């Protein structure tokens, strides 16, 4: 993978998203207190997948609503899936967050961003 547009990117192993990286500044020393306090998994520098976190927060909200009133259906998600071999995985987050660093051409990252802008989700499978 030595080419002129060599790039590295974070990829979520759960949803396969390349363009949904979020960042929490872990140096701020955020405290969580109370019975409903949940510590969300992040990468070593505070990286997380915004798609998976939003789904998790939606499921938590749905569970709270189910306790108050019965019923709720889970929506499905469709999209395009692309496989990436393990030789392109440069590193993975052992602390949590389920994110890997992969080597990809920058033009592929640009293509994923353009497709996302048109509403087409590209999902990467890291083997």
mmCIF file of C-alpha atoms in Angstrom:
data_model
loop_
_atom_site.group_PDB
_atom_site.id
_atom_site.type_symbol
_atom_site.label_atom_id
_atom_site.label_comp_id
_atom_site.label_asym_id
_atom_site.label_seq_id
_atom_site.Cartn_x
_atom_site.Cartn_y
_atom_site.Cartn_z
ATOM 1 C CA UNK A 1 0.000 0.000 0.000
ATOM 2 C CA UNK A 2 2.854 2.363 -0.850
ATOM 3 C CA UNK A 3 1.367 4.937 -3.190
ATOM 4 C CA UNK A 4 1.414 8.692 -3.626
ATOM 5 C CA UNK A 5 -1.922 9.225 -1.856
ATOM 6 C CA UNK A 6 -1.195 6.953 1.138
ATOM 7 C CA UNK A 7 -3.387 7.828 4.090
ATOM 8 C CA UNK A 8 -4.447 6.361 7.413
ATOM 9 C CA UNK A 9 -7.958 6.494 8.819
ATOM 10 C CA UNK A 10 -9.970 5.291 11.799
ATOM 11 C CA UNK A 11 -12.574 2.641 10.907
ATOM 12 C CA UNK A 12 -15.294 1.405 13.249
ATOM 13 C CA UNK A 13 -15.386 -2.407 13.442
ATOM 14 C CA UNK A 14 -19.038 -2.379 14.528
ATOM 15 C CA UNK A 15 -20.684 -0.325 11.771
ATOM 16 C CA UNK A 16 -17.794 -0.032 9.288
ATOM 17 C CA UNK A 17 -17.981 3.750 9.084
ATOM 18 C CA UNK A 18 -14.967 5.681 7.847
ATOM 19 C CA UNK A 19 -16.443 9.183 8.052
ATOM 20 C CA UNK A 20 -18.053 9.165 11.502
ATOM 21 C CA UNK A 21 -15.059 9.653 13.789
ATOM 22 C CA UNK A 22 -15.832 11.682 16.878
ATOM 23 C CA UNK A 23 -13.463 12.915 19.552
ATOM 24 C CA UNK A 24 -13.857 13.426 23.303
ATOM 25 C CA UNK A 25 -11.014 15.297 24.979
ATOM 26 C CA UNK A 26 -10.009 12.821 27.686
ATOM 27 C CA UNK A 27 -7.657 15.334 29.303
ATOM 28 C CA UNK A 28 -10.633 17.295 30.624
ATOM 29 C CA UNK A 29 -11.200 14.639 33.305
ATOM 30 C CA UNK A 30 -14.930 14.284 32.749
ATOM 31 C CA UNK A 31 -16.684 12.844 35.805
ATOM 32 C CA UNK A 32 -19.765 10.683 35.689
ATOM 33 C CA UNK A 33 -21.872 10.453 38.825
ATOM 34 C CA UNK A 34 -25.303 9.146 39.648
ATOM 35 C CA UNK A 35 -27.201 5.918 39.049
ATOM 36 C CA UNK A 36 -27.626 6.555 35.295
ATOM 37 C CA UNK A 37 -23.967 7.434 34.678
ATOM 38 C CA UNK A 38 -22.570 5.402 31.786
ATOM 39 C CA UNK A 39 -18.955 5.468 30.674
ATOM 40 C CA UNK A 40 -18.842 5.273 26.876
ATOM 41 C CA UNK A 41 -15.887 3.410 25.334
ATOM 42 C CA UNK A 42 -13.376 5.555 23.458
ATOM 43 C CA UNK A 43 -10.045 5.065 21.778
ATOM 44 C CA UNK A 44 -6.717 5.938 23.418
ATOM 45 C CA UNK A 45 -7.005 9.612 22.455
ATOM 46 C CA UNK A 46 -10.757 9.905 23.009
ATOM 47 C CA UNK A 47 -11.785 8.708 19.531
ATOM 48 C CA UNK A 48 -15.202 7.114 19.073
ATOM 49 C CA UNK A 49 -17.706 6.295 16.322
ATOM 50 C CA UNK A 50 -20.524 8.858 16.231
ATOM 51 C CA UNK A 51 -22.870 6.442 14.425
ATOM 52 C CA UNK A 52 -22.495 3.647 16.988
ATOM 53 C CA UNK A 53 -22.698 6.064 19.912
ATOM 54 C CA UNK A 54 -25.889 7.601 18.506
ATOM 55 C CA UNK A 55 -27.392 4.123 18.023
ATOM 56 C CA UNK A 56 -26.392 3.167 21.561
ATOM 57 C CA UNK A 57 -27.872 6.370 23.007
ATOM 58 C CA UNK A 58 -31.045 5.813 20.956
ATOM 59 C CA UNK A 59 -31.326 2.258 22.305
ATOM 60 C CA UNK A 60 -30.808 3.559 25.843
ATOM 61 C CA UNK A 61 -33.530 6.165 25.329
ATOM 62 C CA UNK A 62 -35.824 3.534 23.820
ATOM 63 C CA UNK A 63 -35.202 1.257 26.825
ATOM 64 C CA UNK A 64 -36.106 4.104 29.175
ATOM 65 C CA UNK A 65 -39.258 4.790 27.175
ATOM 66 C CA UNK A 66 -40.125 1.075 27.204
ATOM 67 C CA UNK A 67 -39.949 1.078 30.979
ATOM 68 C CA UNK A 68 -42.475 3.922 31.027
ATOM 69 C CA UNK A 69 -44.684 2.558 28.218
ATOM 70 C CA UNK A 70 -44.527 -0.710 26.257
ATOM 71 C CA UNK A 71 -43.388 -1.122 22.632
ATOM 72 C CA UNK A 72 -40.729 0.107 20.223
ATOM 73 C CA UNK A 73 -39.409 -1.284 16.922
ATOM 74 C CA UNK A 74 -35.764 -1.129 15.866
ATOM 75 C CA UNK A 75 -35.173 0.532 12.476
ATOM 76 C CA UNK A 76 -32.969 -1.215 9.902
ATOM 77 C CA UNK A 77 -29.995 0.312 8.105
ATOM 78 C CA UNK A 78 -28.990 -0.367 4.501
ATOM 79 C CA UNK A 79 -25.807 0.588 2.712
ATOM 80 C CA UNK A 80 -22.796 -0.443 0.655
ATOM 81 C CA UNK A 81 -20.229 -2.825 2.214
ATOM 82 C CA UNK A 82 -16.523 -2.921 1.277
ATOM 83 C CA UNK A 83 -13.951 -5.390 2.699
ATOM 84 C CA UNK A 84 -10.451 -4.381 3.865
ATOM 85 C CA UNK A 85 -7.802 -7.048 4.429
ATOM 86 C CA UNK A 86 -6.011 -7.341 7.753
ATOM 87 C CA UNK A 87 -2.666 -6.422 6.175
ATOM 88 C CA UNK A 88 -3.939 -2.836 5.874
ATOM 89 C CA UNK A 89 -4.794 -2.620 9.591
ATOM 90 C CA UNK A 90 -2.046 -0.545 11.178
ATOM 91 C CA UNK A 91 -3.300 -0.504 14.734
ATOM 92 C CA UNK A 92 -6.341 -1.053 16.859
ATOM 93 C CA UNK A 93 -7.728 0.516 19.964
ATOM 94 C CA UNK A 94 -7.286 -1.884 22.874
ATOM 95 C CA UNK A 95 -8.854 0.513 25.367
ATOM 96 C CA UNK A 96 -12.325 0.322 23.824
ATOM 97 C CA UNK A 97 -14.322 2.098 21.179
ATOM 98 C CA UNK A 98 -13.927 -0.748 18.685
ATOM 99 C CA UNK A 99 -11.897 1.371 16.225
ATOM 100 C CA UNK A 100 -8.984 0.346 14.011
ATOM 101 C CA UNK A 101 -6.455 2.418 12.074
ATOM 102 C CA UNK A 102 -6.260 1.276 8.451
ATOM 103 C CA UNK A 103 -4.095 2.263 5.487
ATOM 104 C CA UNK A 104 -6.180 3.471 2.541
ATOM 105 C CA UNK A 105 -5.637 5.679 -0.503
ATOM 106 C CA UNK A 106 -6.738 9.252 0.206
ATOM 107 C CA UNK A 107 -8.910 9.210 -2.917
ATOM 108 C CA UNK A 108 -10.945 6.371 -1.340
ATOM 109 C CA UNK A 109 -11.475 8.487 1.781
ATOM 110 C CA UNK A 110 -12.579 11.356 -0.476
ATOM 111 C CA UNK A 111 -14.956 9.020 -2.357
ATOM 112 C CA UNK A 112 -16.519 7.873 0.939
ATOM 113 C CA UNK A 113 -17.021 11.500 2.007
ATOM 114 C CA UNK A 114 -18.655 12.396 -1.326
ATOM 115 C CA UNK A 115 -20.945 9.345 -1.206
ATOM 116 C CA UNK A 116 -21.905 10.199 2.389
ATOM 117 C CA UNK A 117 -22.789 13.721 1.244
ATOM 118 C CA UNK A 118 -25.178 12.160 -1.284
ATOM 119 C CA UNK A 119 -26.757 9.950 1.389
ATOM 120 C CA UNK A 120 -25.013 6.713 0.389
ATOM 121 C CA UNK A 121 -23.457 4.936 3.370
ATOM 122 C CA UNK A 122 -20.226 3.034 2.732
ATOM 123 C CA UNK A 123 -19.511 0.333 5.295
ATOM 124 C CA UNK A 124 -16.017 -1.166 5.565
ATOM 125 C CA UNK A 125 -15.392 -4.692 6.839
ATOM 126 C CA UNK A 126 -12.015 -5.124 8.524
ATOM 127 C CA UNK A 127 -10.937 -8.788 8.494
#
